[in-house]
Short mmCIF file of C-alpha atoms in Angstrom, two decimals:
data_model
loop_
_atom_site.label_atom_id
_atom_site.label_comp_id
_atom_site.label_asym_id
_atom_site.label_seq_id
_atom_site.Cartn_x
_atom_site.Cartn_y
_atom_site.Cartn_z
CA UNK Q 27 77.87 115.87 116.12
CA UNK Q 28 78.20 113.66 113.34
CA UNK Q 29 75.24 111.56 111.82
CA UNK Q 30 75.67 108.05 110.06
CA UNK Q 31 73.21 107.70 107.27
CA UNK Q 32 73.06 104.48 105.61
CA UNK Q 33 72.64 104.22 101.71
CA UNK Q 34 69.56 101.99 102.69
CA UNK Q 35 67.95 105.31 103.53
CA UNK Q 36 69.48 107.69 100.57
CA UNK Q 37 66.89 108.67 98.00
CA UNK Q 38 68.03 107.30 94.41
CA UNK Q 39 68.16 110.21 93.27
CA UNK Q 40 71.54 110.69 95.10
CA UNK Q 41 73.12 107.04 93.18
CA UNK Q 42 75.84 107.50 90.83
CA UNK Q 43 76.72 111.69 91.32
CA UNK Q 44 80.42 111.10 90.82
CA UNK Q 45 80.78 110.03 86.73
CA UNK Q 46 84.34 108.96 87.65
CA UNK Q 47 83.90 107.20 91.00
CA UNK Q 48 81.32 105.24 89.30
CA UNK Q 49 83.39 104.16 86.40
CA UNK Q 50 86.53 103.14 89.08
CA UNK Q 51 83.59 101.10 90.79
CA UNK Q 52 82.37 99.56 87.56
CA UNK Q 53 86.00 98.52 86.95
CA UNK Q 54 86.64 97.06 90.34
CA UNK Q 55 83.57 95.23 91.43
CA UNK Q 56 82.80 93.52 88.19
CA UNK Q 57 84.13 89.85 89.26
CA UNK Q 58 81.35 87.74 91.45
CA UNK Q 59 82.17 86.03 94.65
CA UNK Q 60 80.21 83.09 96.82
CA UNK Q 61 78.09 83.99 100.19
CA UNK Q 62 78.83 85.87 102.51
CA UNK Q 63 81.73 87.43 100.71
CA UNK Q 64 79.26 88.49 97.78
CA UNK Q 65 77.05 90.38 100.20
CA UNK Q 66 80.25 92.19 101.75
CA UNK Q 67 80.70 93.51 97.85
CA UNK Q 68 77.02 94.48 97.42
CA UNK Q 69 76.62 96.27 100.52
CA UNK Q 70 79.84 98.60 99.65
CA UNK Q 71 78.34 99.28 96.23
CA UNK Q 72 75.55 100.87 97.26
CA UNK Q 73 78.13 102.78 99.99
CA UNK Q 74 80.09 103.70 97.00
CA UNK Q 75 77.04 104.78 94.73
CA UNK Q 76 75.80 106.97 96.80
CA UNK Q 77 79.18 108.97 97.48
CA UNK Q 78 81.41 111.18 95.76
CA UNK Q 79 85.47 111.92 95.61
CA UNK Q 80 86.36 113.84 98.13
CA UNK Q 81 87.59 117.83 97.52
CA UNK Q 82 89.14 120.42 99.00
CA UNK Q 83 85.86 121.21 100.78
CA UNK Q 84 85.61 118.79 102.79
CA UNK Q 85 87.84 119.47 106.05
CA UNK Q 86 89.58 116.13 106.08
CA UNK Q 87 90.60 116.65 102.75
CA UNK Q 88 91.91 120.59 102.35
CA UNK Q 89 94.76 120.42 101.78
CA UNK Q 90 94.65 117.38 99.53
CA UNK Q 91 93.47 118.04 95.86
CA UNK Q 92 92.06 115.01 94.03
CA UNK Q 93 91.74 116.69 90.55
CA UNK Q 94 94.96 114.94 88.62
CA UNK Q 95 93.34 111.45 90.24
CA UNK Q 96 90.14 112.55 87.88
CA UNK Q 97 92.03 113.56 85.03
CA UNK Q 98 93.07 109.87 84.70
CA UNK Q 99 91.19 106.96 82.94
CA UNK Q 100 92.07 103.83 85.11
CA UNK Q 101 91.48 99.61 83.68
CA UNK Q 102 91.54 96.81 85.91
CA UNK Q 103 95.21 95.53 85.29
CA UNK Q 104 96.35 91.90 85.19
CA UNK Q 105 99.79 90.48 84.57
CA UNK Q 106 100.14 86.91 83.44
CA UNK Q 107 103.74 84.36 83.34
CA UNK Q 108 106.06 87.11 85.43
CA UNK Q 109 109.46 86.72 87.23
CA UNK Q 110 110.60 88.16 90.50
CA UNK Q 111 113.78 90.53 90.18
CA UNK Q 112 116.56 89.64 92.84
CA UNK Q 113 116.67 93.05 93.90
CA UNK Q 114 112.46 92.33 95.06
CA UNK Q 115 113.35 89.85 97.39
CA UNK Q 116 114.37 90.38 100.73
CA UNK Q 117 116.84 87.56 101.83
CA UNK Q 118 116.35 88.22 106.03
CA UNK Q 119 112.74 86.86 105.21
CA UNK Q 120 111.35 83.21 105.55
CA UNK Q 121 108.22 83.78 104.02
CA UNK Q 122 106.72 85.62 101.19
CA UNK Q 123 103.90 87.11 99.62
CA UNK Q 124 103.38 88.65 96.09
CA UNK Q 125 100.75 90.82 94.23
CA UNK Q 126 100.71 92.10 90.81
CA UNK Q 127 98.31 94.67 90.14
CA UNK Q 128 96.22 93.67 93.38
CA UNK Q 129 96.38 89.33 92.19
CA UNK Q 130 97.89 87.10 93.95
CA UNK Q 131 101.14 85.53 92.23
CA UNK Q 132 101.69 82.17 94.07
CA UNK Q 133 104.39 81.21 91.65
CA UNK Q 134 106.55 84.30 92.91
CA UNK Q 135 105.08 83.49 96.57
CA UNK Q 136 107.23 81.69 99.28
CA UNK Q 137 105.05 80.01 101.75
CA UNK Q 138 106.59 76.54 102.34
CA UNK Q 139 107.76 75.42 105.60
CA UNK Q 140 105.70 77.70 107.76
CA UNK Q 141 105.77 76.68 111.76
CA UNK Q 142 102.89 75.33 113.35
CA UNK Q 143 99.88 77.74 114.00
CA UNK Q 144 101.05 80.71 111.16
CA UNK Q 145 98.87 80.84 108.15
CA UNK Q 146 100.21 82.72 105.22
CA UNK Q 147 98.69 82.71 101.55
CA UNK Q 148 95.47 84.58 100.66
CA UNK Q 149 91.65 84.05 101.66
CA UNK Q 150 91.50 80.24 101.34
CA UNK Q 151 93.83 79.70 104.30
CA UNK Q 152 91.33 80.82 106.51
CA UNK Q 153 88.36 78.74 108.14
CA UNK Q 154 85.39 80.41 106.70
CA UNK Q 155 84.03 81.32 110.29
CA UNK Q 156 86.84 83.34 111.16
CA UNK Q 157 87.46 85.33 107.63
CA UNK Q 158 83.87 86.79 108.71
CA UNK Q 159 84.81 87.53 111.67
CA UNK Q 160 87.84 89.62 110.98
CA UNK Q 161 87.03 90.54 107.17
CA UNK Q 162 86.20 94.30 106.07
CA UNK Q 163 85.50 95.16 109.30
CA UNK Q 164 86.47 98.96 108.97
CA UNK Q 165 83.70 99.51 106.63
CA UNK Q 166 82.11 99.20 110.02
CA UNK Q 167 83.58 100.71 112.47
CA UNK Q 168 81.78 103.83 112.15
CA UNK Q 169 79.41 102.42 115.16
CA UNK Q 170 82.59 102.72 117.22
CA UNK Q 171 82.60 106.52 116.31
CA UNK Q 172 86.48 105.48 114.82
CA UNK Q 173 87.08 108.71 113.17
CA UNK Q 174 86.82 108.50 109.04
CA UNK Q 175 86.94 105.10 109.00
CA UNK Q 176 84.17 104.78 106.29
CA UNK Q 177 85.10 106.63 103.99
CA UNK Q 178 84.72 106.09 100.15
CA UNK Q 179 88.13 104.64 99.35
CA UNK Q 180 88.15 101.72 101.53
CA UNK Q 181 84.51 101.32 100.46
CA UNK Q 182 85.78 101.00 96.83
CA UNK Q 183 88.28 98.49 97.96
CA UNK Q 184 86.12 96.17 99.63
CA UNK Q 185 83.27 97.02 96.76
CA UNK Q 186 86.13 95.61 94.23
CA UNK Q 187 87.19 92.97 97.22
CA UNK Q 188 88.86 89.97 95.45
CA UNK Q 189 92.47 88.17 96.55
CA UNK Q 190 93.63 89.21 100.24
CA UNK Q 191 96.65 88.86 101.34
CA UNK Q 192 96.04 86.94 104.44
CA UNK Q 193 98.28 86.02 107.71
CA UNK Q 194 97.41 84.41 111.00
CA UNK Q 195 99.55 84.07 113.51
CA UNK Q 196 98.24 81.25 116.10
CA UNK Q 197 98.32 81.83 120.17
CA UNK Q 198 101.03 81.68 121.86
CA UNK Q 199 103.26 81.50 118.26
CA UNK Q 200 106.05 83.25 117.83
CA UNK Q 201 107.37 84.03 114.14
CA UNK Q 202 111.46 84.85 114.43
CA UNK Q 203 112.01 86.26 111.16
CA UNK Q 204 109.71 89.05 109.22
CA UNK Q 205 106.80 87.61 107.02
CA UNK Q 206 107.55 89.67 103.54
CA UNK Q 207 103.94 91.27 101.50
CA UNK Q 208 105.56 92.65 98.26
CA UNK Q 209 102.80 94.35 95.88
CA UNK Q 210 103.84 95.29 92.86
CA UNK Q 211 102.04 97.70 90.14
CA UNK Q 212 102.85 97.26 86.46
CA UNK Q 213 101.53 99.72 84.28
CA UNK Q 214 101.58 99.56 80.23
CA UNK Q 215 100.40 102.39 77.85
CA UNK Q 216 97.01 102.69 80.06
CA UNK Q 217 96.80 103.48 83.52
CA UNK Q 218 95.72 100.71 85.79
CA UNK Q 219 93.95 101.02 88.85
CA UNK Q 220 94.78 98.14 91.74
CA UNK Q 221 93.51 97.38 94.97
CA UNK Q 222 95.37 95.57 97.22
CA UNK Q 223 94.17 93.96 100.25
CA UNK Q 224 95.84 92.52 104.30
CA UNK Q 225 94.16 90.87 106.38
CA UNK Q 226 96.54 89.97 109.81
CA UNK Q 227 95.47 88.15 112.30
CA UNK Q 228 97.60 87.84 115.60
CA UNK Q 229 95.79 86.01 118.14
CA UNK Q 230 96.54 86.38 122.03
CA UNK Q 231 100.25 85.92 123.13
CA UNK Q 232 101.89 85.54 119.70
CA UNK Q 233 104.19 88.22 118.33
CA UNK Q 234 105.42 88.84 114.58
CA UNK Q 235 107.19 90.94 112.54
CA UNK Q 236 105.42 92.09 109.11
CA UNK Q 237 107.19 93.76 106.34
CA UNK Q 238 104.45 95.38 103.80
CA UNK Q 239 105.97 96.72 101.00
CA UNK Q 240 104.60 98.61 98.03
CA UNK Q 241 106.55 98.44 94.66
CA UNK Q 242 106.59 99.58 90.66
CA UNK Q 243 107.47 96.83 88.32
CA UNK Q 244 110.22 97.07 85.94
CA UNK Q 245 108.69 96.04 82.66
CA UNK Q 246 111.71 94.84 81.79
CA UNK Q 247 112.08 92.05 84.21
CA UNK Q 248 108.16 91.27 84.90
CA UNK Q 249 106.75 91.46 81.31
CA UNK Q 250 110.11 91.34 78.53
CA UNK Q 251 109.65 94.91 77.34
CA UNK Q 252 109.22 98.49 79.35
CA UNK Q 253 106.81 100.40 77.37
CA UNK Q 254 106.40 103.39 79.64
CA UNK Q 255 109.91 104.32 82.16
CA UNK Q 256 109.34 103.05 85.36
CA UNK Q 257 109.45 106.13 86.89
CA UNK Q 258 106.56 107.70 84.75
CA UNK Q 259 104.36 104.70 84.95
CA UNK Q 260 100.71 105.79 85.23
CA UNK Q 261 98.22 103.85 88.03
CA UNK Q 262 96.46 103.56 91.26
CA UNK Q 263 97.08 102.26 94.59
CA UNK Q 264 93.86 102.08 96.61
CA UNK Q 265 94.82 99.64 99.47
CA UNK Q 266 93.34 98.11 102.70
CA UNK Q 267 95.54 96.59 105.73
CA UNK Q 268 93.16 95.10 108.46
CA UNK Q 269 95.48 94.41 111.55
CA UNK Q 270 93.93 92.82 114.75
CA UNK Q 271 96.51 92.47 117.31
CA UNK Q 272 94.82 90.48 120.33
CA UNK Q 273 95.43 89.77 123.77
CA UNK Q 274 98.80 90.73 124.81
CA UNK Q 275 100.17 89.94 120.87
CA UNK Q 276 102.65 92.02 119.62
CA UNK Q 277 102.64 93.15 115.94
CA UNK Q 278 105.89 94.66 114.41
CA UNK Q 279 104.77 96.46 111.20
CA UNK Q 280 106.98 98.28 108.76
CA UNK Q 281 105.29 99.34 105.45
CA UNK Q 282 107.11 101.08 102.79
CA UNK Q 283 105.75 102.65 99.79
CA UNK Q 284 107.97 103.10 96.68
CA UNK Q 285 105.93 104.41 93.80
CA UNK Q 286 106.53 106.17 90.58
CA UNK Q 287 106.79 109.74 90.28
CA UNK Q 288 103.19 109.52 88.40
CA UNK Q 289 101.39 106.78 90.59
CA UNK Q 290 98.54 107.58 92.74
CA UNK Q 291 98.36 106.05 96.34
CA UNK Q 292 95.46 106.14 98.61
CA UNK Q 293 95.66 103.65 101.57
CA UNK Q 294 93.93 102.67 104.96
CA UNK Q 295 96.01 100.87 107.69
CA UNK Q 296 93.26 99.90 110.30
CA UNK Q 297 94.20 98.08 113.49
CA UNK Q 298 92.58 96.82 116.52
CA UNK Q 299 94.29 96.30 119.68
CA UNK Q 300 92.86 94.46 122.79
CA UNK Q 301 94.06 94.76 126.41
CA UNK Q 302 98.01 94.61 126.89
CA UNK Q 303 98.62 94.79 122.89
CA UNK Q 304 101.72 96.19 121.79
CA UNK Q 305 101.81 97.41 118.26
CA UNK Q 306 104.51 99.53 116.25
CA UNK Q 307 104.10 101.05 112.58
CA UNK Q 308 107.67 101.98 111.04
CA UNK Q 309 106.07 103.79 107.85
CA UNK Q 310 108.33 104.73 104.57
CA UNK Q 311 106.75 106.70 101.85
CA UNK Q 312 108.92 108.15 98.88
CA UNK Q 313 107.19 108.46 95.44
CA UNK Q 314 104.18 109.05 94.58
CA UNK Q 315 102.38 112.02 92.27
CA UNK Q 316 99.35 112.03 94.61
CA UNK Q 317 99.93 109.62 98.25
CA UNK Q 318 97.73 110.04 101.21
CA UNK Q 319 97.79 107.23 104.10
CA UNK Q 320 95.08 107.03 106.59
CA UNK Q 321 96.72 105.57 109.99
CA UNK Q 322 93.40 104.60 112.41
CA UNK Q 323 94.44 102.54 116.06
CA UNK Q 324 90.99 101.39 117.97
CA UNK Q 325 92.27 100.15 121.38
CA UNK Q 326 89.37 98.10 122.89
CA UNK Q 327 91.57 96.44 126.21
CA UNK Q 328 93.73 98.56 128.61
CA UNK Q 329 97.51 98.73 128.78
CA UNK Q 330 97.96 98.63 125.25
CA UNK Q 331 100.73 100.04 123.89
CA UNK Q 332 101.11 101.72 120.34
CA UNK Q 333 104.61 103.49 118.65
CA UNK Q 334 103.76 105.28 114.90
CA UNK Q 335 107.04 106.28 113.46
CA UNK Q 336 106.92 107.66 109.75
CA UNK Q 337 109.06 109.08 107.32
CA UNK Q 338 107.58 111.23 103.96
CA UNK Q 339 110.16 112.07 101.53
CA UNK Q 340 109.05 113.84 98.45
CA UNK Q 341 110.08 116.19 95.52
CA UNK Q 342 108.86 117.74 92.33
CA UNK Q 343 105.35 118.98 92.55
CA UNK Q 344 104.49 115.82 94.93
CA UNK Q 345 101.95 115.88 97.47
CA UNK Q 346 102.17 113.06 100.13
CA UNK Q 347 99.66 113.37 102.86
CA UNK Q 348 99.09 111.08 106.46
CA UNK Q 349 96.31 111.40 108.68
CA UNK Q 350 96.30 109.38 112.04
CA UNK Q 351 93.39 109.02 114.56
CA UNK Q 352 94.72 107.32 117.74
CA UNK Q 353 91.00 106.30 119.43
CA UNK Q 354 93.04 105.18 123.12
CA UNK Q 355 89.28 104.40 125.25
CA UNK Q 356 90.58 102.66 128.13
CA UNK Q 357 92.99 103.14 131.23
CA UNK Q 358 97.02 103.01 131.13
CA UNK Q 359 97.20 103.15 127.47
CA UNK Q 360 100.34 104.14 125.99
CA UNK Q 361 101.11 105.84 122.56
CA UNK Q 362 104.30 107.17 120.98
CA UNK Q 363 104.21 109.12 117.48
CA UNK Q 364 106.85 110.59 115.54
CA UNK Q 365 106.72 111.49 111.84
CA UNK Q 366 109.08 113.18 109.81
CA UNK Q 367 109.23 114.94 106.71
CA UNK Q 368 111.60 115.57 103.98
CA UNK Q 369 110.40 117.85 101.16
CA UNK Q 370 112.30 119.38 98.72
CA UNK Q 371 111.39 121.34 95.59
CA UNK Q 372 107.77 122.28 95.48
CA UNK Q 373 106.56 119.50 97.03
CA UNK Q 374 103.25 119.56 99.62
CA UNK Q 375 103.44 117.75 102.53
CA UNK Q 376 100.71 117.27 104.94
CA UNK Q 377 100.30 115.60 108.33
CA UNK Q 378 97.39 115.70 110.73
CA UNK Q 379 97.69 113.53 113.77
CA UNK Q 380 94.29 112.96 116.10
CA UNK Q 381 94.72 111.63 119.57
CA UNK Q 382 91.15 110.90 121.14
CA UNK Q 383 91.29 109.92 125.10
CA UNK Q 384 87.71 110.33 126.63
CA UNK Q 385 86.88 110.17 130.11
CA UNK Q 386 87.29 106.36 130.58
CA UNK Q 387 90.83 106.22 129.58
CA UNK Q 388 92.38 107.44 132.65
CA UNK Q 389 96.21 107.07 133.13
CA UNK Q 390 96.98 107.64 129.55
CA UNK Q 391 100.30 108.14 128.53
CA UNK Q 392 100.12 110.13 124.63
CA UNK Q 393 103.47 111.98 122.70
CA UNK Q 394 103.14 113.02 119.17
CA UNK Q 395 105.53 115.29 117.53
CA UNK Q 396 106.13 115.93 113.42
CA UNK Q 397 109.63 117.16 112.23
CA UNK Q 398 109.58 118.80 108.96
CA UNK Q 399 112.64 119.82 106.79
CA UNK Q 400 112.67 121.59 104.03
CA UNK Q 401 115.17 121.38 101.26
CA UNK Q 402 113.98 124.54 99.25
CA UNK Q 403 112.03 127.73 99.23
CA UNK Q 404 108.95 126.70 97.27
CA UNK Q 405 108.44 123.55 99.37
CA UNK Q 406 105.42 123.59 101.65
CA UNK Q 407 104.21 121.90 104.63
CA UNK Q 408 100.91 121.71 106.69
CA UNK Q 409 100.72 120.38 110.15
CA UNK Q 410 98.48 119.76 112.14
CA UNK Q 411 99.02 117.65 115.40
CA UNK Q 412 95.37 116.98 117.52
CA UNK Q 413 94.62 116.10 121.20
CA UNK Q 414 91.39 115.87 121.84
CA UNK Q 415 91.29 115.00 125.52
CA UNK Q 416 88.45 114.66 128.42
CA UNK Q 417 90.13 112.23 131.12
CA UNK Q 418 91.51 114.31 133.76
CA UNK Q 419 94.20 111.99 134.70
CA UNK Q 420 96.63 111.80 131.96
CA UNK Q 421 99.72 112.68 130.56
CA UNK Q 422 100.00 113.85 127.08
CA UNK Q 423 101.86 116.19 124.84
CA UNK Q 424 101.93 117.18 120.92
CA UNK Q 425 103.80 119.67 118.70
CA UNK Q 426 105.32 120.06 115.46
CA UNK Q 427 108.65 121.84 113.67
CA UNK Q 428 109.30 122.94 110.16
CA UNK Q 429 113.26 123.89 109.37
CA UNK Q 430 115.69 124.08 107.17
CA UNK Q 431 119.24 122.62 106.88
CA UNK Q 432 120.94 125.09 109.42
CA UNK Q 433 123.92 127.62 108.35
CA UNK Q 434 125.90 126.77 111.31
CA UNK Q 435 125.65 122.60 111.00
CA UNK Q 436 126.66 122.84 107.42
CA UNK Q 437 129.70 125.48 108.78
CA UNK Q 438 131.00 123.20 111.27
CA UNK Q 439 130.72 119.94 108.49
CA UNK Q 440 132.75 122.23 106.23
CA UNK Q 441 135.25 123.40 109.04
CA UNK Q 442 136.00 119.29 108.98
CA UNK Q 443 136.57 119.19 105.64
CA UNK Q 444 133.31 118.35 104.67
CA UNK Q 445 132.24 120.21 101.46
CA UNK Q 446 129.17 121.69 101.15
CA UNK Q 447 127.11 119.05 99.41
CA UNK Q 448 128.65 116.36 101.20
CA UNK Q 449 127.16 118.31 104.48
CA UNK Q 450 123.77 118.77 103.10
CA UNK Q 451 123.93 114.77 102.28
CA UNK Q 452 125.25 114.01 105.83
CA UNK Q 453 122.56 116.01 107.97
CA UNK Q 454 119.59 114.74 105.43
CA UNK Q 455 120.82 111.21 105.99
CA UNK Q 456 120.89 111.96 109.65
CA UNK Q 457 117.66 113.28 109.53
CA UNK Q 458 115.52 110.37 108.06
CA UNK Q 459 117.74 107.53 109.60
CA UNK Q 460 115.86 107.79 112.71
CA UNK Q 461 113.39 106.23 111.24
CA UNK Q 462 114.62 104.06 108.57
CA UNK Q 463 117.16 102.33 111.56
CA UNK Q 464 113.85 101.30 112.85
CA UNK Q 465 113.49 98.52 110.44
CA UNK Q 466 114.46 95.41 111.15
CA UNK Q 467 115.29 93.87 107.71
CA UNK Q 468 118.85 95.73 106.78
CA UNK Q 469 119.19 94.81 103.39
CA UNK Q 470 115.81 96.45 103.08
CA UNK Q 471 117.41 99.60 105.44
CA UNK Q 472 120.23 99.38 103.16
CA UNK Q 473 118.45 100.34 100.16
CA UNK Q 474 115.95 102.86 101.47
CA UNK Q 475 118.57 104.78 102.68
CA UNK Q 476 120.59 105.15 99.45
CA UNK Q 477 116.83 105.90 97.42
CA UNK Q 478 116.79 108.86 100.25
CA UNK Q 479 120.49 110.23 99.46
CA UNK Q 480 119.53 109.92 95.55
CA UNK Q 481 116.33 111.49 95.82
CA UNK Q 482 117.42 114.45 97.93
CA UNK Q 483 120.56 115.29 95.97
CA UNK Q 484 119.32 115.99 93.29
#
């Protein structure tokens, strides 16, 4: 049984145990907002204050180490007077949105010419009644019993809360092309910490496509000089995407996560889906010193349906970690998850997948499987796919697979005339195009692809 204390009811004593979490939260939360906003802030502050970084100790956490996060001092970052690379821009998109170092750029934004009932930009686009209504809300959900939802680093986030990336998508609107969020991170000398923020909004019977992308600047192009490589630039991702897919709306959402081999990424993708909701994640994460994504689905409706797909390809001495809790409470719900790993090197992944389906959610229909692949000897992999199921009426199924690039595939390649590193190319390709074909942008397809074919040859 788990108990929810509130800070309210924490003894002083117990503010401020973590000398590093409180100097991350005395970077972030140092600007002042108006209202109701400002009270969001305070009441994560004292969330924050009286926690501490997670360890190895703590079950949700065990395989992940936090220590090289600590080792690191992080400064609020800012970036004035930039330009957007070619290669940043996705031309299958209409609209776009871009943040450097968790601020909103509007000069490197495209939202002109958006159809009638879509909202794009970043908090101000909202009426003020219905940013409260949708706004932090996972820091909450814990009265829902959604499983870690309140956990320190999306209290940090919304502690620090400043520009949000914001869309709305009207009932009964349908967006044809893909709304583009580009973040970028820019790191100098000093390591930066940023904190982006998405709020989407799909009210009942509308349907978009959302392509949330995470980015290192080149120096070179965003600043006129490229102090650190990209590659080795220093910082911290701790991001927030608030989805609420309504009545019988349909979100498409692909998010892709290119970092530097030294960036830190901790992330929470939390998403609410009412009665006959249809939602799909196509996930992408390659980079990254430290990454760990926390995937939560609430369904509050029946019939919803929900597809995860995921790919995780690391290398090095990388660690890229997903958790997923799949809360399905009512009848006839439907969930698909696959997530796939490639990790080469002596690279750590992780994946642990929770399925909840109590009593009340009769008729369920749940599949999750991981595929991992390893590409050497001293690369590692723990897995850890959960049902946790009361209903009696349901059908559901789970299961995962670590491998290795099999003798007799690369032996037939090679009996084509395929030479041996050619092979290994061809069946890694194979392997995470399953889920890259998902996406619907190919330029963006395109170039994720040839990242996975550099990456893995190496």
């Amino acid at each position: 049984m788990t108990i929810e204390v509130s800070p309210s009811f924490i003894s002083d004593s117990l503010l401020d145990r973590d000398a590093f979490l409180t100097g991350l939260l005395n970077q972030v939360s140092a600007s002042e907002k108006s209202g109701w906003v400002q009270q969001i802030k305070n009441d994560a502050v004292k969330w924050v204050r009286h926690s501490v970084i997670p360890n190895t100790r703590d079950e949700e956490w065990r395989f992940t180490d936090l220590s090289p996060l600590k080792e690191v001092s992080f400064n609020v970052g800012t970036i004035h007077e930039l330009s957007l690379p070619d290669d940043f821009a996705l031309p299958e998109v209409a609209h776009r949105l871009v943040f450097v170092n968790g601020v909103f750029a509007a000069n490197l934004s495209d939202t002109e010419n958006l159809p009638a009932g879509l909202k794009v930009g970043n908090l101000d686009v909202l009426d003020d009644d219905v940013a409260q209504e949708y706004l932090a809300q996972p820091f909450y959900f814990a009265q829902d019993k959604s499983e870690g939802t309140r956990d320190v680093f999306t209290a940090l986030n919304t502690a620090g809360l400043n520009d949000v990336a914001v869309v709305l998508i009207g009932k009964n609107v349908v967006v044809e092309n893909p709304i583009h969020l580009l973040f970028i991170s820019v790191a100098g000398e000093s390591a930066i910490i940023s904190q982006p923020r998405c709020l989407v909004i799909a009210e009942s019977n509308s349907q978009v496509s959302l392509i949330e992308e995470y980015v290192t600047g080149i120096g070179e192009y965003l600043t006129g000089k490229m102090p650190v490589p990209q590659e080795e630039q220093v910082y911290f991702n701790n991001s927030v995407t608030e989805i609420w897919v309504n009545e019988n709306a349909q979100v498409n959402h692909n998010r892709i996560v290119l970092e530097s081999n030294a960036a830190f990424h901790i992330s929470k993708t939390a998403v609410t889906q009412a009665r006959y909701s249809r939602y799909t994640c196509n996930t992408v994460t390659i980079g990254g010193k430290i990454s760990r994504h926390n995937l939560e689905i609430l369904q509050t409706g029946e019939q919803t349906e929900t597809t995860l797909n995921g790919l995780t390809v690391i290398g090095d001495k990388q660690l890229a970690d997903t958790h997923s809790a799949i809360s399905l409470n009512h009848p006839h719900g439907v969930s698909k998850q696959l997530h796939k790993c490639i990790i080469g090197d002596r690279a750590h992944g992780v994946f642990n997948g929770k399925i909840f389906v109590p009593k009340p959610a009769q008729l369920t229909d749940a599949a999750q499987l991981n595929r991992n692949l390893l590409l050497s000897s001293k690369a590692r992999v723990d897995t850890k796919p959960q049902l946790e199921i009361t209903a009696d009426n349901v059908k559901c199924a789970h299961g995962a697979t670590v491998s290795q690039l099999e003798d007799d595939e690369i032996f037939y390649l090679q009996s084509r005339g395929i030479d041996e590193t050619d092979a290994r190319k061809l069946l890694v390709n194979a392997f995470a195009a399953e889920i890259i074909n998902l996406i619907p942008v190919s330029s963006l397809r395109e170039k994720l692809l040839k990242t996975v074919v550099a990456l893995t040859s190496k």
